[in-house]
Amino acid sequence: MVNQNILLTTVFLVIVNNCRVYSRALTYAEQQIQLCINQDGTRQPLIIDTDSDVDDLWAIHYVLNVPTIDVLAITTAIDGYTKPLYSGSNVLTFLDLIGCSNGVGVGFGATLPLISAGFQISPALLDALDTYITSPTCLNQSVNIFLQPSAFSAIELIKLTLKYSKVPVDILVLGTMTNLATAISEDRSIVSKIGTLYFSGGQFKPLSNFSSLMPNLTIFNYLYDTETLPASPNAYLDIFAMQRVATSGIKKIVAMPGSTQHTLPVNLTQLFETLKRMNITLKPFILNFISSLAKCQNATESDMKWWDNSAAQFMVQMQTNNSQGFCRQTKNVQSLYIMSADAHQFYGQGVIDTDMLLPNASGLVNYTICTQTDSSIFLAEFLTKINSEKLYSCQHQYSQRFDIRLQQCMLKYDSAVQPTNMAKTNHFLTPFFLSVYLFLYVTYFLA
Ligand SMILES: *[C@@H]1O[C@H](CO)[C@@H](O)[C@H](O)[C@H]1NC(C)=O
Ligand SMILES: *[C@@H]1O[C@H](CO)[C@@H](O)[C@H](O)[C@H]1NC(C)=O
Ligand SMILES: *[C@@H]1O[C@H](CO)[C@@H](O)[C@H](O)[C@H]1NC(C)=O
Ligand SMILES: *[C@@H]1O[C@H](CO)[C@@H](O)[C@H](O)[C@H]1NC(C)=O
Ligand SMILES: *[C@@H]1O[C@H](CO)[C@@H](O)[C@H](O)[C@H]1NC(C)=O
Ligand SMILES: *[C@@H]1O[C@H](CO)[C@@H](O)[C@H](O)[C@H]1NC(C)=O
Ligand SMILES: *[C@@H]1O[C@H](CO)[C@@H](O)[C@H](O)[C@H]1NC(C)=O
Ligand SMILES: *[C@@H]1O[C@H](CO)[C@@H](O)[C@H](O)[C@H]1NC(C)=O
Ligand SMILES: *[C@@H]1O[C@H](CO)[C@@H](O)[C@H](O)[C@H]1NC(C)=O
């Protein structure tokens, strides 16, 4: 009898917990939309949010060639390392140049951070990144002007993709958290549909490394060329968005810290040696794309790292549980969001040694971070995947693309989705009622 009660309680709690986690059950009409979209159920769905810098495009190219992932949408954050006019169009242009012009929808996103850190990215750097693909002194590619962004904005696309995906969706954030923070603020029920959040950046340094926890008001604009390591632009360009996302209740957050990213330099000697050793001949455009960054922005090779690309590969390593991956050591840490002008940041994010320094701190967020890497494993995996040209996530016909299906299916069932049309809402099949039915059934018929 005791065992039966425990069993009953467990079943009940599992269902109630399910009800709480997936707190907003879909209405009947919304379920029709979900079925109509006809999502591929065999691969891990993913949304990539990007500031469209060149290292983001390397990362996107890599992920599109990973067989276990289905990229449902790419959304652009327009407050980072590209100017608003270029952020979305550069992603579209790049996708077209690698043969993925129809397979993945690109939603254009927020142009301003929730709170600006006051940090200004050098206009010279932005100019070089914006025109990286087309400039005659860089890759000299022509643009297909008929490319179109998604009919949904970045924030709508994030909310609707999470809502209608049949299974939780992983999110890879390669720029600031602005789009995701806004999406979560507008509809908190999407949080439960986020699988794991992967972030490129973050500064997980000990609290003791912050020399001051008060903003230094004499410093207003921090110049790019005075940035010191391991500062993380993706975090501090919108630290408020990052704080909101991190404390929203997402089940698991994984980050590739800025400091670890700096252990992966773009070493052209190593790159060409690896290509030779692996007998890989990349297409000229692709080879230029991954090897010309220093030349195109008038910098030196030693300034160049693989940056966001390493966050993408870390994600794949974690998703596939690959113990042979390039990240040789991970660590579980707790992070705090603090106001600080230290390390060229008005607002800071850090703290690993909380146990000693802040035993009672609230607002700490758990992260899994990568702390050690192997650059030869990294490079071999990157080159193998981009050379494969499989473009798994680009296989959809335009009409079957996730955002296009989403739009069609929403139009088809549109009248039913209106909140006033309660008749079609299937209240009695919500997890709460299902659990009551089950409880009654088990109690009366099995007892
Ligand atoms: C750039 O491309 C155009 C047309 O494809 C070509 O005529 C021109 O010579 C190229 N410029 C450079 C610097 O390669
Ligand atoms: C913290 O400070 C120490 C001493 O200044 C330095 O060696 C270390 O690299 C710093 N750690 C981080 C993560 O910034
Ligand atoms: C604030 O920054 C200025 C300029 O770098 C520096 O001279 C000053 O010492 C800093 N003040 C504090 C309290 O750290
Ligand atoms: C670049 O790679 C080559 C070959 O792997 C290596 O010998 C060299 O030390 C590397 N250079 C730097 C700056 O890491
Ligand atoms: C390298 O690849 C080419 C075709 O891409 C092939 O013809 C050649 O035999 C390969 N060489 C080695 C040493 O594997
Ligand atoms: C490149 O940088 C050097 C040194 O910083 C500068 O003298 C030169 O004018 C720059 N060239 C361009 C095209 O910006
Ligand atoms: C990953 O590996 C761990 C330990 O080896 C195991 O417990 C876990 O179930 C694995 N996860 C997946 C998704 O394979
Ligand atoms: C943490 O909280 C406990 C219990 O409230 C208290 O005894 C302890 O002094 C606190 N520690 C610090 C460092 O504040
Ligand atoms: C974070 O991890 C610690 C253990 O490292 C755990 O005690 C705590 O409950 C976790 N917090 C959340 C919000 O998951």
mmCIF file of N, CA and C in Angstrom, residues 35-109:
data_model
loop_
_atom_site.group_PDB
_atom_site.id
_atom_site.type_symbol
_atom_site.label_atom_id
_atom_site.label_comp_id
_atom_site.label_asym_id
_atom_site.label_seq_id
_atom_site.Cartn_x
_atom_site.Cartn_y
_atom_site.Cartn_z
ATOM 1 N N LEU A 35 1.371 20.689 -35.642
ATOM 2 C CA LEU A 35 1.342 19.503 -36.509
ATOM 3 C C LEU A 35 1.593 19.885 -37.963
ATOM 4 N N CYS A 36 1.013 20.982 -38.353
ATOM 5 C CA CYS A 36 1.090 21.457 -39.740
ATOM 6 C C CYS A 36 2.532 21.805 -40.146
ATOM 7 N N ILE A 37 3.325 22.297 -39.189
ATOM 8 C CA ILE A 37 4.703 22.695 -39.513
ATOM 9 C C ILE A 37 5.547 21.493 -39.927
ATOM 10 N N ASN A 38 5.223 20.306 -39.369
ATOM 11 C CA ASN A 38 5.874 19.088 -39.826
ATOM 12 C C ASN A 38 7.395 19.120 -39.636
ATOM 13 N N GLN A 39 7.798 19.428 -38.410
ATOM 14 C CA GLN A 39 9.219 19.583 -38.072
ATOM 15 C C GLN A 39 9.969 18.244 -38.096
ATOM 16 N N ASP A 40 11.199 18.277 -38.590
ATOM 17 C CA ASP A 40 12.070 17.092 -38.572
ATOM 18 C C ASP A 40 12.355 16.715 -37.117
ATOM 19 N N GLY A 41 11.938 15.530 -36.727
ATOM 20 C CA GLY A 41 12.074 15.163 -35.315
ATOM 21 C C GLY A 41 13.353 14.421 -34.993
ATOM 22 N N THR A 42 14.204 14.189 -35.987
ATOM 23 C CA THR A 42 15.350 13.318 -35.730
ATOM 24 C C THR A 42 16.604 14.078 -35.297
ATOM 25 N N ARG A 43 16.644 15.364 -35.563
ATOM 26 C CA ARG A 43 17.862 16.110 -35.226
ATOM 27 C C ARG A 43 17.582 17.163 -34.157
ATOM 28 N N GLN A 44 18.615 17.615 -33.489
ATOM 29 C CA GLN A 44 18.473 18.596 -32.415
ATOM 30 C C GLN A 44 18.144 19.960 -33.011
ATOM 31 N N PRO A 45 16.945 20.503 -32.744
ATOM 32 C CA PRO A 45 16.644 21.825 -33.290
ATOM 33 C C PRO A 45 17.468 22.923 -32.602
ATOM 34 N N LEU A 46 17.821 23.934 -33.382
ATOM 35 C CA LEU A 46 18.703 24.992 -32.885
ATOM 36 C C LEU A 46 18.312 26.339 -33.489
ATOM 37 N N ILE A 47 18.395 27.379 -32.659
ATOM 38 C CA ILE A 47 18.321 28.753 -33.151
ATOM 39 C C ILE A 47 19.706 29.361 -32.961
ATOM 40 N N ILE A 48 20.228 30.002 -33.994
ATOM 41 C CA ILE A 48 21.509 30.702 -33.852
ATOM 42 C C ILE A 48 21.217 32.197 -33.828
ATOM 43 N N ASP A 49 21.662 32.871 -32.784
ATOM 44 C CA ASP A 49 21.527 34.322 -32.707
ATOM 45 C C ASP A 49 22.929 34.911 -32.868
ATOM 46 N N THR A 50 23.080 35.863 -33.779
ATOM 47 C CA THR A 50 24.431 36.270 -34.176
ATOM 48 C C THR A 50 24.545 37.777 -34.376
ATOM 49 N N ASP A 51 25.740 38.337 -34.116
ATOM 50 C CA ASP A 51 25.957 39.744 -34.460
ATOM 51 C C ASP A 51 26.624 39.869 -35.836
ATOM 52 N N SER A 52 26.708 38.753 -36.554
ATOM 53 C CA SER A 52 27.133 38.725 -37.970
ATOM 54 C C SER A 52 28.583 39.125 -38.214
ATOM 55 N N ASP A 53 29.397 39.115 -37.194
ATOM 56 C CA ASP A 53 30.836 39.312 -37.389
ATOM 57 C C ASP A 53 31.364 38.095 -38.168
ATOM 58 N N VAL A 54 32.589 38.211 -38.680
ATOM 59 C CA VAL A 54 33.124 37.147 -39.539
ATOM 60 C C VAL A 54 33.248 35.813 -38.789
ATOM 61 N N ASP A 55 33.642 35.867 -37.528
ATOM 62 C CA ASP A 55 33.779 34.609 -36.776
ATOM 63 C C ASP A 55 32.417 33.954 -36.552
ATOM 64 N N ASP A 56 31.349 34.751 -36.526
ATOM 65 C CA ASP A 56 29.996 34.199 -36.434
ATOM 66 C C ASP A 56 29.679 33.401 -37.698
ATOM 67 N N LEU A 57 30.116 33.953 -38.839
ATOM 68 C CA LEU A 57 29.818 33.288 -40.111
ATOM 69 C C LEU A 57 30.611 31.983 -40.214
ATOM 70 N N TRP A 58 31.833 31.968 -39.684
ATOM 71 C CA TRP A 58 32.587 30.698 -39.619
ATOM 72 C C TRP A 58 31.785 29.681 -38.800
ATOM 73 N N ALA A 59 31.273 30.159 -37.668
ATOM 74 C CA ALA A 59 30.537 29.269 -36.762
ATOM 75 C C ALA A 59 29.265 28.749 -37.435
ATOM 76 N N ILE A 60 28.556 29.635 -38.131
ATOM 77 C CA ILE A 60 27.318 29.232 -38.814
ATOM 78 C C ILE A 60 27.627 28.207 -39.902
ATOM 79 N N HIS A 61 28.684 28.469 -40.651
ATOM 80 C CA HIS A 61 29.086 27.534 -41.715
ATOM 81 C C HIS A 61 29.373 26.154 -41.127
ATOM 82 N N TYR A 62 30.069 26.137 -40.012
ATOM 83 C CA TYR A 62 30.374 24.874 -39.340
ATOM 84 C C TYR A 62 29.084 24.157 -38.907
ATOM 85 N N VAL A 63 28.215 24.880 -38.212
ATOM 86 C CA VAL A 63 27.008 24.253 -37.644
ATOM 87 C C VAL A 63 26.089 23.707 -38.744
ATOM 88 N N LEU A 64 25.993 24.421 -39.854
ATOM 89 C CA LEU A 64 25.130 23.960 -40.949
ATOM 90 C C LEU A 64 25.591 22.598 -41.474
ATOM 91 N N ASN A 65 26.867 22.285 -41.264
ATOM 92 C CA ASN A 65 27.425 21.023 -41.744
ATOM 93 C C ASN A 65 27.486 19.938 -40.676
ATOM 94 N N VAL A 66 26.829 20.156 -39.550
ATOM 95 C CA VAL A 66 26.815 19.148 -38.487
ATOM 96 C C VAL A 66 25.546 18.303 -38.636
ATOM 97 N N PRO A 67 25.702 16.979 -38.841
ATOM 98 C CA PRO A 67 24.546 16.137 -39.176
ATOM 99 C C PRO A 67 23.505 15.987 -38.076
ATOM 100 N N THR A 68 23.886 16.236 -36.827
ATOM 101 C CA THR A 68 22.954 16.013 -35.716
ATOM 102 C C THR A 68 22.077 17.230 -35.427
ATOM 103 N N ILE A 69 22.291 18.333 -36.152
ATOM 104 C CA ILE A 69 21.605 19.594 -35.833
ATOM 105 C C ILE A 69 20.669 20.031 -36.959
ATOM 106 N N ASP A 70 19.512 20.565 -36.577
ATOM 107 C CA ASP A 70 18.596 21.174 -37.536
ATOM 108 C C ASP A 70 18.461 22.656 -37.157
ATOM 109 N N VAL A 71 19.070 23.533 -37.935
ATOM 110 C CA VAL A 71 18.996 24.970 -37.630
ATOM 111 C C VAL A 71 17.623 25.477 -38.092
ATOM 112 N N LEU A 72 16.774 25.827 -37.134
ATOM 113 C CA LEU A 72 15.415 26.263 -37.473
ATOM 114 C C LEU A 72 15.398 27.727 -37.893
ATOM 115 N N ALA A 73 16.293 28.510 -37.332
ATOM 116 C CA ALA A 73 16.293 29.941 -37.641
ATOM 117 C C ALA A 73 17.626 30.558 -37.266
ATOM 118 N N ILE A 74 17.992 31.611 -37.982
ATOM 119 C CA ILE A 74 19.139 32.430 -37.600
ATOM 120 C C ILE A 74 18.578 33.825 -37.328
ATOM 121 N N THR A 75 18.929 34.398 -36.181
ATOM 122 C CA THR A 75 18.441 35.737 -35.866
ATOM 123 C C THR A 75 19.641 36.645 -35.657
ATOM 124 N N THR A 76 19.500 37.903 -36.071
ATOM 125 C CA THR A 76 20.654 38.790 -35.969
ATOM 126 C C THR A 76 20.461 39.832 -34.869
ATOM 127 N N ALA A 77 21.519 40.025 -34.100
ATOM 128 C CA ALA A 77 21.538 41.060 -33.063
ATOM 129 C C ALA A 77 22.327 42.215 -33.647
ATOM 130 N N ILE A 78 21.724 43.378 -33.667
ATOM 131 C CA ILE A 78 22.280 44.444 -34.490
ATOM 132 C C ILE A 78 23.032 45.466 -33.640
ATOM 133 N N ASP A 79 23.367 45.093 -32.403
ATOM 134 C CA ASP A 79 24.058 46.039 -31.536
ATOM 135 C C ASP A 79 25.479 45.581 -31.219
ATOM 136 N N GLY A 80 26.053 44.760 -32.080
ATOM 137 C CA GLY A 80 27.395 44.246 -31.801
ATOM 138 C C GLY A 80 28.385 44.587 -32.891
ATOM 139 N N TYR A 81 29.111 43.556 -33.339
ATOM 140 C CA TYR A 81 30.230 43.787 -34.236
ATOM 141 C C TYR A 81 29.850 43.864 -35.719
ATOM 142 N N THR A 82 28.720 44.484 -36.029
ATOM 143 C CA THR A 82 28.420 44.944 -37.389
ATOM 144 C C THR A 82 27.438 46.086 -37.221
ATOM 145 N N LYS A 83 27.341 46.926 -38.231
ATOM 146 C CA LYS A 83 26.386 48.028 -38.162
ATOM 147 C C LYS A 83 25.010 47.535 -38.608
ATOM 148 N N PRO A 84 23.943 48.158 -38.098
ATOM 149 C CA PRO A 84 22.590 47.667 -38.363
ATOM 150 C C PRO A 84 22.301 47.337 -39.828
ATOM 151 N N LEU A 85 22.720 48.205 -40.735
ATOM 152 C CA LEU A 85 22.388 47.982 -42.136
ATOM 153 C C LEU A 85 22.996 46.688 -42.671
ATOM 154 N N TYR A 86 24.079 46.238 -42.060
ATOM 155 C CA TYR A 86 24.816 45.108 -42.617
ATOM 156 C C TYR A 86 24.568 43.776 -41.899
ATOM 157 N N SER A 87 24.085 43.820 -40.665
ATOM 158 C CA SER A 87 24.050 42.600 -39.847
ATOM 159 C C SER A 87 23.262 41.483 -40.520
ATOM 160 N N GLY A 88 22.022 41.780 -40.908
ATOM 161 C CA GLY A 88 21.197 40.742 -41.506
ATOM 162 C C GLY A 88 21.624 40.418 -42.923
ATOM 163 N N SER A 89 21.932 41.470 -43.695
ATOM 164 C CA SER A 89 22.218 41.227 -45.114
ATOM 165 C C SER A 89 23.531 40.466 -45.285
ATOM 166 N N ASN A 90 24.488 40.663 -44.391
ATOM 167 C CA ASN A 90 25.727 39.898 -44.515
ATOM 168 C C ASN A 90 25.501 38.405 -44.261
ATOM 169 N N VAL A 91 24.576 38.082 -43.361
ATOM 170 C CA VAL A 91 24.274 36.664 -43.128
ATOM 171 C C VAL A 91 23.605 36.082 -44.373
ATOM 172 N N LEU A 92 22.629 36.820 -44.932
ATOM 173 C CA LEU A 92 21.956 36.350 -46.149
ATOM 174 C C LEU A 92 22.957 36.146 -47.285
ATOM 175 N N THR A 93 23.852 37.122 -47.447
ATOM 176 C CA THR A 93 24.843 37.035 -48.523
ATOM 177 C C THR A 93 25.757 35.834 -48.326
ATOM 178 N N PHE A 94 26.197 35.643 -47.097
ATOM 179 C CA PHE A 94 27.089 34.515 -46.832
ATOM 180 C C PHE A 94 26.374 33.187 -47.097
ATOM 181 N N LEU A 95 25.141 33.061 -46.625
ATOM 182 C CA LEU A 95 24.392 31.813 -46.841
ATOM 183 C C LEU A 95 24.264 31.546 -48.340
ATOM 184 N N ASP A 96 24.005 32.588 -49.097
ATOM 185 C CA ASP A 96 23.860 32.432 -50.545
ATOM 186 C C ASP A 96 25.172 31.955 -51.169
ATOM 187 N N LEU A 97 26.286 32.537 -50.714
ATOM 188 C CA LEU A 97 27.585 32.194 -51.303
ATOM 189 C C LEU A 97 28.004 30.759 -51.007
ATOM 190 N N ILE A 98 27.510 30.193 -49.892
ATOM 191 C CA ILE A 98 27.866 28.792 -49.611
ATOM 192 C C ILE A 98 26.777 27.830 -50.113
ATOM 193 N N GLY A 99 25.767 28.351 -50.790
ATOM 194 C CA GLY A 99 24.737 27.473 -51.351
ATOM 195 C C GLY A 99 23.608 27.161 -50.397
ATOM 196 N N CYS A 100 23.276 28.111 -49.533
ATOM 197 C CA CYS A 100 22.195 27.887 -48.564
ATOM 198 C C CYS A 100 21.221 29.065 -48.594
ATOM 199 N N SER A 101 20.851 29.500 -49.811
ATOM 200 C CA SER A 101 20.052 30.734 -49.860
ATOM 201 C C SER A 101 18.608 30.533 -49.423
ATOM 202 N N ASN A 102 18.112 29.277 -49.452
ATOM 203 C CA ASN A 102 16.704 29.069 -49.121
ATOM 204 C C ASN A 102 16.448 28.262 -47.868
ATOM 205 N N GLY A 103 17.460 27.594 -47.367
ATOM 206 C CA GLY A 103 17.227 26.568 -46.351
ATOM 207 C C GLY A 103 16.918 27.055 -44.953
ATOM 208 N N VAL A 104 17.398 28.233 -44.579
ATOM 209 C CA VAL A 104 17.222 28.699 -43.201
ATOM 210 C C VAL A 104 16.755 30.157 -43.219
ATOM 211 N N GLY A 105 15.710 30.453 -42.454
ATOM 212 C CA GLY A 105 15.211 31.822 -42.376
ATOM 213 C C GLY A 105 16.107 32.696 -41.510
ATOM 214 N N VAL A 106 16.267 33.958 -41.926
ATOM 215 C CA VAL A 106 17.083 34.909 -41.160
ATOM 216 C C VAL A 106 16.184 36.044 -40.670
ATOM 217 N N GLY A 107 16.004 36.139 -39.369
ATOM 218 C CA GLY A 107 15.167 37.190 -38.786
ATOM 219 C C GLY A 107 16.029 38.359 -38.329
ATOM 220 N N PHE A 108 15.671 39.553 -38.755
ATOM 221 C CA PHE A 108 16.453 40.744 -38.379
ATOM 222 C C PHE A 108 16.019 41.207 -36.983
ATOM 223 N N GLY A 109 16.994 41.640 -36.174
ATOM 224 C CA GLY A 109 16.715 41.835 -34.753
ATOM 225 C C GLY A 109 16.864 43.232 -34.200
#
